[in-house]
mmCIF file of N, CA and C and ligand atoms in Angstrom:
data_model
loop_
_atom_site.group_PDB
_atom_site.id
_atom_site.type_symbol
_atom_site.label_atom_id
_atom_site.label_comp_id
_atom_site.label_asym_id
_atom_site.label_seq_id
_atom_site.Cartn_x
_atom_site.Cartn_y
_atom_site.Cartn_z
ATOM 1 N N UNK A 1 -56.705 -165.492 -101.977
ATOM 2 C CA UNK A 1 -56.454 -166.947 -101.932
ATOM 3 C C UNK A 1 -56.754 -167.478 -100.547
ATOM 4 N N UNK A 2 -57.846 -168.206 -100.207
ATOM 5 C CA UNK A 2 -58.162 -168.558 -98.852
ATOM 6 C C UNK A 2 -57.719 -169.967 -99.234
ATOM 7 N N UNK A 3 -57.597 -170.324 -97.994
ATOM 8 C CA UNK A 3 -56.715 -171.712 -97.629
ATOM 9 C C UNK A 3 -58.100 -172.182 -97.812
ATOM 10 N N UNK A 4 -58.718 -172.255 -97.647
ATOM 11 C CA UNK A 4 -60.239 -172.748 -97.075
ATOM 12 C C UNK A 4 -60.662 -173.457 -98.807
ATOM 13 N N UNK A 5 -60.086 -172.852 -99.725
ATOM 14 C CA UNK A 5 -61.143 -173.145 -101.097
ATOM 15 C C UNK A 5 -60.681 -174.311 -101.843
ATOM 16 N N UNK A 6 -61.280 -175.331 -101.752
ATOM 17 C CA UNK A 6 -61.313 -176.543 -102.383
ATOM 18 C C UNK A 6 -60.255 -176.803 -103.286
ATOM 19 N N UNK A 7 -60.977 -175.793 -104.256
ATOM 20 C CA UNK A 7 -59.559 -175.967 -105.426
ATOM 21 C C UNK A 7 -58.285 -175.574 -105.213
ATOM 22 N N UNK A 8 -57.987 -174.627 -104.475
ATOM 23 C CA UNK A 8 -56.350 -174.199 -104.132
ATOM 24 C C UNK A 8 -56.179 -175.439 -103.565
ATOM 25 N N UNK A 9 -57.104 -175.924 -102.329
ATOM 26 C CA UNK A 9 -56.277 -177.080 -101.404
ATOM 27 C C UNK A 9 -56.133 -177.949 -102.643
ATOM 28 N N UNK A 10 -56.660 -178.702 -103.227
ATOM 29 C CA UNK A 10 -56.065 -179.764 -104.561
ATOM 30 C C UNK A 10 -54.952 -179.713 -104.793
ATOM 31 N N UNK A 11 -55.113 -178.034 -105.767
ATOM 32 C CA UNK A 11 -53.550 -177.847 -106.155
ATOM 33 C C UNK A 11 -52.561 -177.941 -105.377
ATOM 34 N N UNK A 12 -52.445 -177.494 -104.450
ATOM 35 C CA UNK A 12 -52.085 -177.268 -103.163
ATOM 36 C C UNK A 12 -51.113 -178.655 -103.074
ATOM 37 N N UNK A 13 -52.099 -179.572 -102.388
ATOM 38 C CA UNK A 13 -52.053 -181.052 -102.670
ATOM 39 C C UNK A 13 -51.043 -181.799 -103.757
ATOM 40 N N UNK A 14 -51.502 -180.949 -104.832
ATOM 41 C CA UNK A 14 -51.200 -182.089 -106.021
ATOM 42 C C UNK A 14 -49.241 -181.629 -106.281
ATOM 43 N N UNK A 15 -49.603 -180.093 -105.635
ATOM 44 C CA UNK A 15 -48.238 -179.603 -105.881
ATOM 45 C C UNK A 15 -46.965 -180.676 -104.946
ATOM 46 N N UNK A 16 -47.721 -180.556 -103.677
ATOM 47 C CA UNK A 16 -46.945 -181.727 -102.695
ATOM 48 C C UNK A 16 -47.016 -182.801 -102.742
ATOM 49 N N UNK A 17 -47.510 -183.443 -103.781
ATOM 50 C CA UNK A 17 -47.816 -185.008 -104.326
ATOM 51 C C UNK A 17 -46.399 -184.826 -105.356
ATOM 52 N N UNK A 18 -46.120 -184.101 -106.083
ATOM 53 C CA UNK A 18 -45.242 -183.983 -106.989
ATOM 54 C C UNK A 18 -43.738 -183.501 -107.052
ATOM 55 N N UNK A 19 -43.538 -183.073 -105.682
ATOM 56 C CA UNK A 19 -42.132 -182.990 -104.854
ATOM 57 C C UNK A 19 -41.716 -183.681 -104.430
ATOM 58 N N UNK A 20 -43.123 -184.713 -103.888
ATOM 59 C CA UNK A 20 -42.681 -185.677 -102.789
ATOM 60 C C UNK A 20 -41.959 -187.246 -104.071
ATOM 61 N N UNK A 21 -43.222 -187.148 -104.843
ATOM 62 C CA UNK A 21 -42.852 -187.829 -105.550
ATOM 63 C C UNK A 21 -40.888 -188.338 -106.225
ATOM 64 N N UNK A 22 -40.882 -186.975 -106.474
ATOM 65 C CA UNK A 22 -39.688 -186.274 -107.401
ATOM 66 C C UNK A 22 -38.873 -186.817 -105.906
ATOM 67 N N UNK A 23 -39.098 -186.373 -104.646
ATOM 68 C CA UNK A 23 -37.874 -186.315 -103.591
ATOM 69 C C UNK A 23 -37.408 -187.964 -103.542
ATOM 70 N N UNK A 24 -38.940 -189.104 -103.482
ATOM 71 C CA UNK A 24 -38.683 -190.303 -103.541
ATOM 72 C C UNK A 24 -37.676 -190.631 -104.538
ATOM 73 N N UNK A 25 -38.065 -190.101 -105.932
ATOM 74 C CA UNK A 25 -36.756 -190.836 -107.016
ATOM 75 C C UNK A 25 -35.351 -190.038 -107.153
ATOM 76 N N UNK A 26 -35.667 -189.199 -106.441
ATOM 77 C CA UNK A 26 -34.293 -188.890 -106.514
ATOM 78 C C UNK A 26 -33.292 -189.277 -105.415
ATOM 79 N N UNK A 27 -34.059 -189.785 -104.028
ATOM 80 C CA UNK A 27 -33.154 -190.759 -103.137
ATOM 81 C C UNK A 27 -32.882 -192.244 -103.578
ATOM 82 N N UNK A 28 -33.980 -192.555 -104.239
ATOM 83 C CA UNK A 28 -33.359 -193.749 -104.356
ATOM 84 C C UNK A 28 -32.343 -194.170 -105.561
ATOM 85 N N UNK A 29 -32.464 -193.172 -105.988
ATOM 86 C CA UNK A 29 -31.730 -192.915 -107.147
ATOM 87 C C UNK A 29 -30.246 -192.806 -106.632
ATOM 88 N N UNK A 30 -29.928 -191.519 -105.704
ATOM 89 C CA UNK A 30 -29.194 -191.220 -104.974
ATOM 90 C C UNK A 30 -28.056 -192.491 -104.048
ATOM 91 N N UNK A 31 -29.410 -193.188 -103.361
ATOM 92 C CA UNK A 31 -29.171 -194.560 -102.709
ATOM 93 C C UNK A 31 -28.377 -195.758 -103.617
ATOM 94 N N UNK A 32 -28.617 -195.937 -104.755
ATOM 95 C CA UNK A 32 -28.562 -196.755 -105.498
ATOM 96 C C UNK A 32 -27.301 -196.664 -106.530
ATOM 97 N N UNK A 33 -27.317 -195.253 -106.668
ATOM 98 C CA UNK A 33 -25.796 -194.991 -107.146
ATOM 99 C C UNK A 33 -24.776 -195.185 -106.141
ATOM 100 N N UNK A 34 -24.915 -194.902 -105.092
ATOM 101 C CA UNK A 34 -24.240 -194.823 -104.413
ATOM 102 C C UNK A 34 -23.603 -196.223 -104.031
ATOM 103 N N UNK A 35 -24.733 -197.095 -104.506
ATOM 104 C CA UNK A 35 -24.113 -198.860 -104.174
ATOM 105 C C UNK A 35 -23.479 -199.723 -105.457
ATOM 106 N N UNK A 36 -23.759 -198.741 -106.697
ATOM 107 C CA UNK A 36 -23.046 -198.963 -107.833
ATOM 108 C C UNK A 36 -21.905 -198.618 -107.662
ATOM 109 N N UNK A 37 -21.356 -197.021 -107.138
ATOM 110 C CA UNK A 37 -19.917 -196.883 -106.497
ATOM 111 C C UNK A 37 -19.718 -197.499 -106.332
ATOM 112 N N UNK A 38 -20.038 -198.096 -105.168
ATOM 113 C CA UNK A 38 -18.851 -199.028 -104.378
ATOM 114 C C UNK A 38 -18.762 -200.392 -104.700
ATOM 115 N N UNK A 39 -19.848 -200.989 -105.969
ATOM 116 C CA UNK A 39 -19.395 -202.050 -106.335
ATOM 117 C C UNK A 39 -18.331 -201.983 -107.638
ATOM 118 N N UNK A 40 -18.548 -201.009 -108.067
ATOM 119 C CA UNK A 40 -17.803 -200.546 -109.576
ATOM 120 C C UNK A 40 -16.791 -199.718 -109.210
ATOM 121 N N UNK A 41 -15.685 -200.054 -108.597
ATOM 122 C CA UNK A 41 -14.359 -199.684 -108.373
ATOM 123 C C UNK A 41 -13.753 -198.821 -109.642
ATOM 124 N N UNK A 42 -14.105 -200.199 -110.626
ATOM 125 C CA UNK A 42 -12.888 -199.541 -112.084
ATOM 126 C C UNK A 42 -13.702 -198.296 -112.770
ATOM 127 N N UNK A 43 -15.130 -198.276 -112.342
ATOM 128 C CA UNK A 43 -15.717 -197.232 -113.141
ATOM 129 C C UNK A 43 -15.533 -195.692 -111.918
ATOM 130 N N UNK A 44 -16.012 -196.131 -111.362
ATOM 131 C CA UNK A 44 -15.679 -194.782 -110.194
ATOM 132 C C UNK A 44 -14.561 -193.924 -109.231
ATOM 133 N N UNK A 45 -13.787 -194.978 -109.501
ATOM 134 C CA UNK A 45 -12.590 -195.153 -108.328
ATOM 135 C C UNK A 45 -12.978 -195.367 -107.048
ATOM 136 N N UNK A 46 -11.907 -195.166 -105.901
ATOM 137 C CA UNK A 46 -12.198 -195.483 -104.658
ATOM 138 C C UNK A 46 -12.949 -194.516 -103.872
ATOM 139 N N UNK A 47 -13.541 -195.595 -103.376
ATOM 140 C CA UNK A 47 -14.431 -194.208 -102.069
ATOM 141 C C UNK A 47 -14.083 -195.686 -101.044
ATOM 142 N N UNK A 48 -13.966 -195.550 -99.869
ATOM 143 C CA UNK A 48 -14.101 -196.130 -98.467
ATOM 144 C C UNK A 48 -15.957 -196.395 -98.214
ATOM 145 N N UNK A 49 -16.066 -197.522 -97.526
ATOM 146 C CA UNK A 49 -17.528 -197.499 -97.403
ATOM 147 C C UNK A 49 -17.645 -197.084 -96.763
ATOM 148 N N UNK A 50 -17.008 -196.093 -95.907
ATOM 149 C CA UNK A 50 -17.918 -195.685 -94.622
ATOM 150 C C UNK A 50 -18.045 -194.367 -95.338
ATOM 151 N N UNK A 51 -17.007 -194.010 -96.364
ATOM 152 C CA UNK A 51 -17.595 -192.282 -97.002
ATOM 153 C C UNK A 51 -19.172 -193.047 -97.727
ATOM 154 N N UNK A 52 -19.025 -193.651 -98.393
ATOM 155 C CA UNK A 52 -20.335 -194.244 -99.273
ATOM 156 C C UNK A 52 -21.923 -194.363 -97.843
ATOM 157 N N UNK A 53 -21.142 -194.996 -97.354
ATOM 158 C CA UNK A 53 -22.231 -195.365 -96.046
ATOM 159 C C UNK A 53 -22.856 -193.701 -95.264
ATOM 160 N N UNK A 54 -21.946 -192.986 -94.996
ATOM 161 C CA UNK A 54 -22.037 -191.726 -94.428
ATOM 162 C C UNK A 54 -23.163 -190.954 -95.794
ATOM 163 N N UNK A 55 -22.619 -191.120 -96.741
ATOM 164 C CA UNK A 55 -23.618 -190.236 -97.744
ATOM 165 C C UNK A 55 -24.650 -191.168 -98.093
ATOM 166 N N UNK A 56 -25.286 -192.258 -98.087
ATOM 167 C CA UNK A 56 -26.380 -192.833 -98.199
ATOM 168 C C UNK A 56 -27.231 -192.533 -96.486
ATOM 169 N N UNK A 57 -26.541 -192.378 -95.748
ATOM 170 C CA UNK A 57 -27.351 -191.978 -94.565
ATOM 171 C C UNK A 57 -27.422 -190.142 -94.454
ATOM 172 N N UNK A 58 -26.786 -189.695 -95.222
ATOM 173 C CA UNK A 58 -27.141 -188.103 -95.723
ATOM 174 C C UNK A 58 -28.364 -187.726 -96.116
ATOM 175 N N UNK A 59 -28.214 -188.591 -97.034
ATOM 176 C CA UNK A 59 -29.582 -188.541 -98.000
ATOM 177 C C UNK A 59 -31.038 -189.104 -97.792
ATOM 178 N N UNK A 60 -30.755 -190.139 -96.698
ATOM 179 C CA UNK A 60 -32.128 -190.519 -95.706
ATOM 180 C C UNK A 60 -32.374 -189.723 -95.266
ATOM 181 N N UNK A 61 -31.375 -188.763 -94.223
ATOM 182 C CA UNK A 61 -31.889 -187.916 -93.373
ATOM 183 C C UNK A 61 -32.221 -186.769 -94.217
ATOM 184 N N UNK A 62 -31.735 -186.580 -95.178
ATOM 185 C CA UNK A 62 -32.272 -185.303 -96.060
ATOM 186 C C UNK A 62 -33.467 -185.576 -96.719
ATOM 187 N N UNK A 63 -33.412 -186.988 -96.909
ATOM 188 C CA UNK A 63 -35.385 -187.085 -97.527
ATOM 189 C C UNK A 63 -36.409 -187.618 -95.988
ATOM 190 N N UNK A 64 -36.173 -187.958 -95.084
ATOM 191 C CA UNK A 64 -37.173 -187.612 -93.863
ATOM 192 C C UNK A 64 -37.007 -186.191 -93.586
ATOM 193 N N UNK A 65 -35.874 -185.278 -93.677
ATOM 194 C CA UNK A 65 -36.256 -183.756 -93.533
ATOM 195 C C UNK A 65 -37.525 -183.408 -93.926
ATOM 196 N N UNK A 66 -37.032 -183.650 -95.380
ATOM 197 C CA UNK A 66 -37.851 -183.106 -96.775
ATOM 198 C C UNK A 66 -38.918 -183.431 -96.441
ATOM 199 N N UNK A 67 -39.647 -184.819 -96.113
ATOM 200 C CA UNK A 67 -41.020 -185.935 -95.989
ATOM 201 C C UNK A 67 -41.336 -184.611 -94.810
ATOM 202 N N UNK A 68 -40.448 -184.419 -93.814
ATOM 203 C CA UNK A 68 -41.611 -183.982 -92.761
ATOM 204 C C UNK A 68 -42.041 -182.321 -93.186
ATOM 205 N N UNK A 69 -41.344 -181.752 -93.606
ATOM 206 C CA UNK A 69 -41.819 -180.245 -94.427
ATOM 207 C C UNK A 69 -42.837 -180.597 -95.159
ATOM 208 N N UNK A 70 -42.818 -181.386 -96.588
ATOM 209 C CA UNK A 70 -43.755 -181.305 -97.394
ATOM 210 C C UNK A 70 -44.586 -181.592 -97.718
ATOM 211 N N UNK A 71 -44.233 -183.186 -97.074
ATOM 212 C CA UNK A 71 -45.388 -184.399 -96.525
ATOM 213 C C UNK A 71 -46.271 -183.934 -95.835
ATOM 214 N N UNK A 72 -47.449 -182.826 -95.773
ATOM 215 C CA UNK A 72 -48.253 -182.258 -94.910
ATOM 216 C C UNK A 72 -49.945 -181.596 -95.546
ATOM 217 N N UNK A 73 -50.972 -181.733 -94.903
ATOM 218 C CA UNK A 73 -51.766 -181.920 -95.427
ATOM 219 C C UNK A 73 -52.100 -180.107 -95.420
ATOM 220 N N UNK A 74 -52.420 -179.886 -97.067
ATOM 221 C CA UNK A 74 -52.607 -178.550 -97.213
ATOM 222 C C UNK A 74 -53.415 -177.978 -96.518
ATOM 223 N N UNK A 75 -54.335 -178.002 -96.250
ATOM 224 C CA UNK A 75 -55.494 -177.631 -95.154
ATOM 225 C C UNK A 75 -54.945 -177.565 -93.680
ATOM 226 N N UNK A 76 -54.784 -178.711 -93.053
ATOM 227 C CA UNK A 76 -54.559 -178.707 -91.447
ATOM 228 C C UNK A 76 -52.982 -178.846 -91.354
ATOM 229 N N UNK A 77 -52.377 -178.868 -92.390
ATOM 230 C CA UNK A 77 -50.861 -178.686 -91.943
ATOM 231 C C UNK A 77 -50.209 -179.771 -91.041
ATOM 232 N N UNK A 78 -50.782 -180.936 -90.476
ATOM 233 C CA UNK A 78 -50.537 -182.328 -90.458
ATOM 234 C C UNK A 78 -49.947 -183.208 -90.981
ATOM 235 N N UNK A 79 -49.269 -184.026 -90.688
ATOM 236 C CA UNK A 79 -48.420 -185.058 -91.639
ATOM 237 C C UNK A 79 -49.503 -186.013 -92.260
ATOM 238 N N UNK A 80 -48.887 -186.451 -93.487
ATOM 239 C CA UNK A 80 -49.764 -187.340 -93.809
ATOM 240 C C UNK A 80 -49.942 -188.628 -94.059
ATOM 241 N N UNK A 81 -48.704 -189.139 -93.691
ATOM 242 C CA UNK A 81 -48.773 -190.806 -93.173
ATOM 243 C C UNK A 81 -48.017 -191.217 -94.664
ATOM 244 N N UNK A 82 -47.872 -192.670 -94.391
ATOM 245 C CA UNK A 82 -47.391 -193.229 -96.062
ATOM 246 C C UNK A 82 -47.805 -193.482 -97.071
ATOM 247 N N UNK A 83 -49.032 -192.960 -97.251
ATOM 248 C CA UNK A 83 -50.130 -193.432 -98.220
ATOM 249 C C UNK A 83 -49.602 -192.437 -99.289
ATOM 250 N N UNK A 84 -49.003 -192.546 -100.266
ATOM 251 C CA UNK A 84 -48.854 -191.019 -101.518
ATOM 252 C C UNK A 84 -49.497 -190.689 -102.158
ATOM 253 N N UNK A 85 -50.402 -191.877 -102.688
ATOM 254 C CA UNK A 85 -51.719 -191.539 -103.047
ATOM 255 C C UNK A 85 -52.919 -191.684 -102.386
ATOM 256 N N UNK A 86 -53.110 -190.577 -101.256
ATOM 257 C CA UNK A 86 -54.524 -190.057 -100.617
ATOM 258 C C UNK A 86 -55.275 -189.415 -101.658
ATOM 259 N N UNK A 87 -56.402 -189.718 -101.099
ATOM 260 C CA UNK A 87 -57.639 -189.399 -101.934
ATOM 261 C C UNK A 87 -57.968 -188.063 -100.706
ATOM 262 N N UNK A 88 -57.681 -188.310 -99.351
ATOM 263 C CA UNK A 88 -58.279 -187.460 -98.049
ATOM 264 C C UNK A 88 -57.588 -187.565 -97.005
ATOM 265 N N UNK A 89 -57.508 -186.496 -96.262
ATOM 266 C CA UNK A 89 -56.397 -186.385 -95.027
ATOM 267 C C UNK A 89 -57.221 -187.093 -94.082
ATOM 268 N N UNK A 90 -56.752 -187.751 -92.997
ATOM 269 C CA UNK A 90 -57.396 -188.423 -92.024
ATOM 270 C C UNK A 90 -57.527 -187.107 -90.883
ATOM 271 N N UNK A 91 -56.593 -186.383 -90.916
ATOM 272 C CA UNK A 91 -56.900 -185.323 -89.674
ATOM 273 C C UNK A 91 -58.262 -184.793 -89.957
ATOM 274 N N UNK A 92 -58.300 -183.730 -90.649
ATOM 275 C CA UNK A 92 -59.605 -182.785 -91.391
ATOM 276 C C UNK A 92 -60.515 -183.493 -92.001
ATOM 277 N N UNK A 93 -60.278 -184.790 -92.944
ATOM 278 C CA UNK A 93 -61.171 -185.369 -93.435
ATOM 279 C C UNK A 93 -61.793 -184.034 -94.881
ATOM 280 N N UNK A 94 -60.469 -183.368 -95.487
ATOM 281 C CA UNK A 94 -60.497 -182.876 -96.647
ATOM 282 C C UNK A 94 -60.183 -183.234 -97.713
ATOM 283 N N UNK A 95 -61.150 -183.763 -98.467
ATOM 284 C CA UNK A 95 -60.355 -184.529 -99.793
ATOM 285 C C UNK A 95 -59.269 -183.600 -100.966
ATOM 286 N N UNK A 96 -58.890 -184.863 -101.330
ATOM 287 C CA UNK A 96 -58.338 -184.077 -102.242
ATOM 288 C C UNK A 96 -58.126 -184.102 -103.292
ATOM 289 N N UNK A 97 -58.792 -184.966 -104.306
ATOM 290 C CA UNK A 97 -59.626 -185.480 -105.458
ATOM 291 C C UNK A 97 -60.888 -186.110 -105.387
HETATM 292 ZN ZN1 LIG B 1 -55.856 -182.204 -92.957
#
């Protein structure tokens, strides 16, 4: 398996297109429940906003973790900016469809 061969990098690619994806909906997902808590008292019970506030800033920092591990261009191992759907890394200039 050479890093070098077109088609692995794709997959490669497409595999980290599809984590990243998945990591996006599951923060905001995450994010968003978390503001249903605290508006829906009778359904959730109490949380304090600063516990609510503390775990919505958990989960940022756990999806910029995540973004900077996976978010990276299979080939040159570079970040790859905010674009999720690249066609080509700007570092290497390796496509990837
Ligand atoms: Zn690259």
């Amino acid at each position: 398996m050479k890093p070098t061969d077109d088609e692995e990098i794709r997959r490669e690619f497409w595999v980290r297109q599809g984590r990243q994806l998945l990591a996006i909906a599951l923060a905001l997902f995450l994010v968003l429940l978390m503001a249903v808590v605290y508006k829906r008292h009778d359904l959730f019970g109490e949380y304090s906003k600063k516990t609510l506030m503390a775990a919505q800033l958990l989960v940022i920092t756990a999806f910029i973790g995540f973004t900077a591990f996976n978010w990276r261009c299979p080939s040159c191992k570079k970040y790859l900016g905010k674009d999720i759907y690249k066609r080509a890394c700007r570092h290497c200039k390796t496509r990837f469809r």
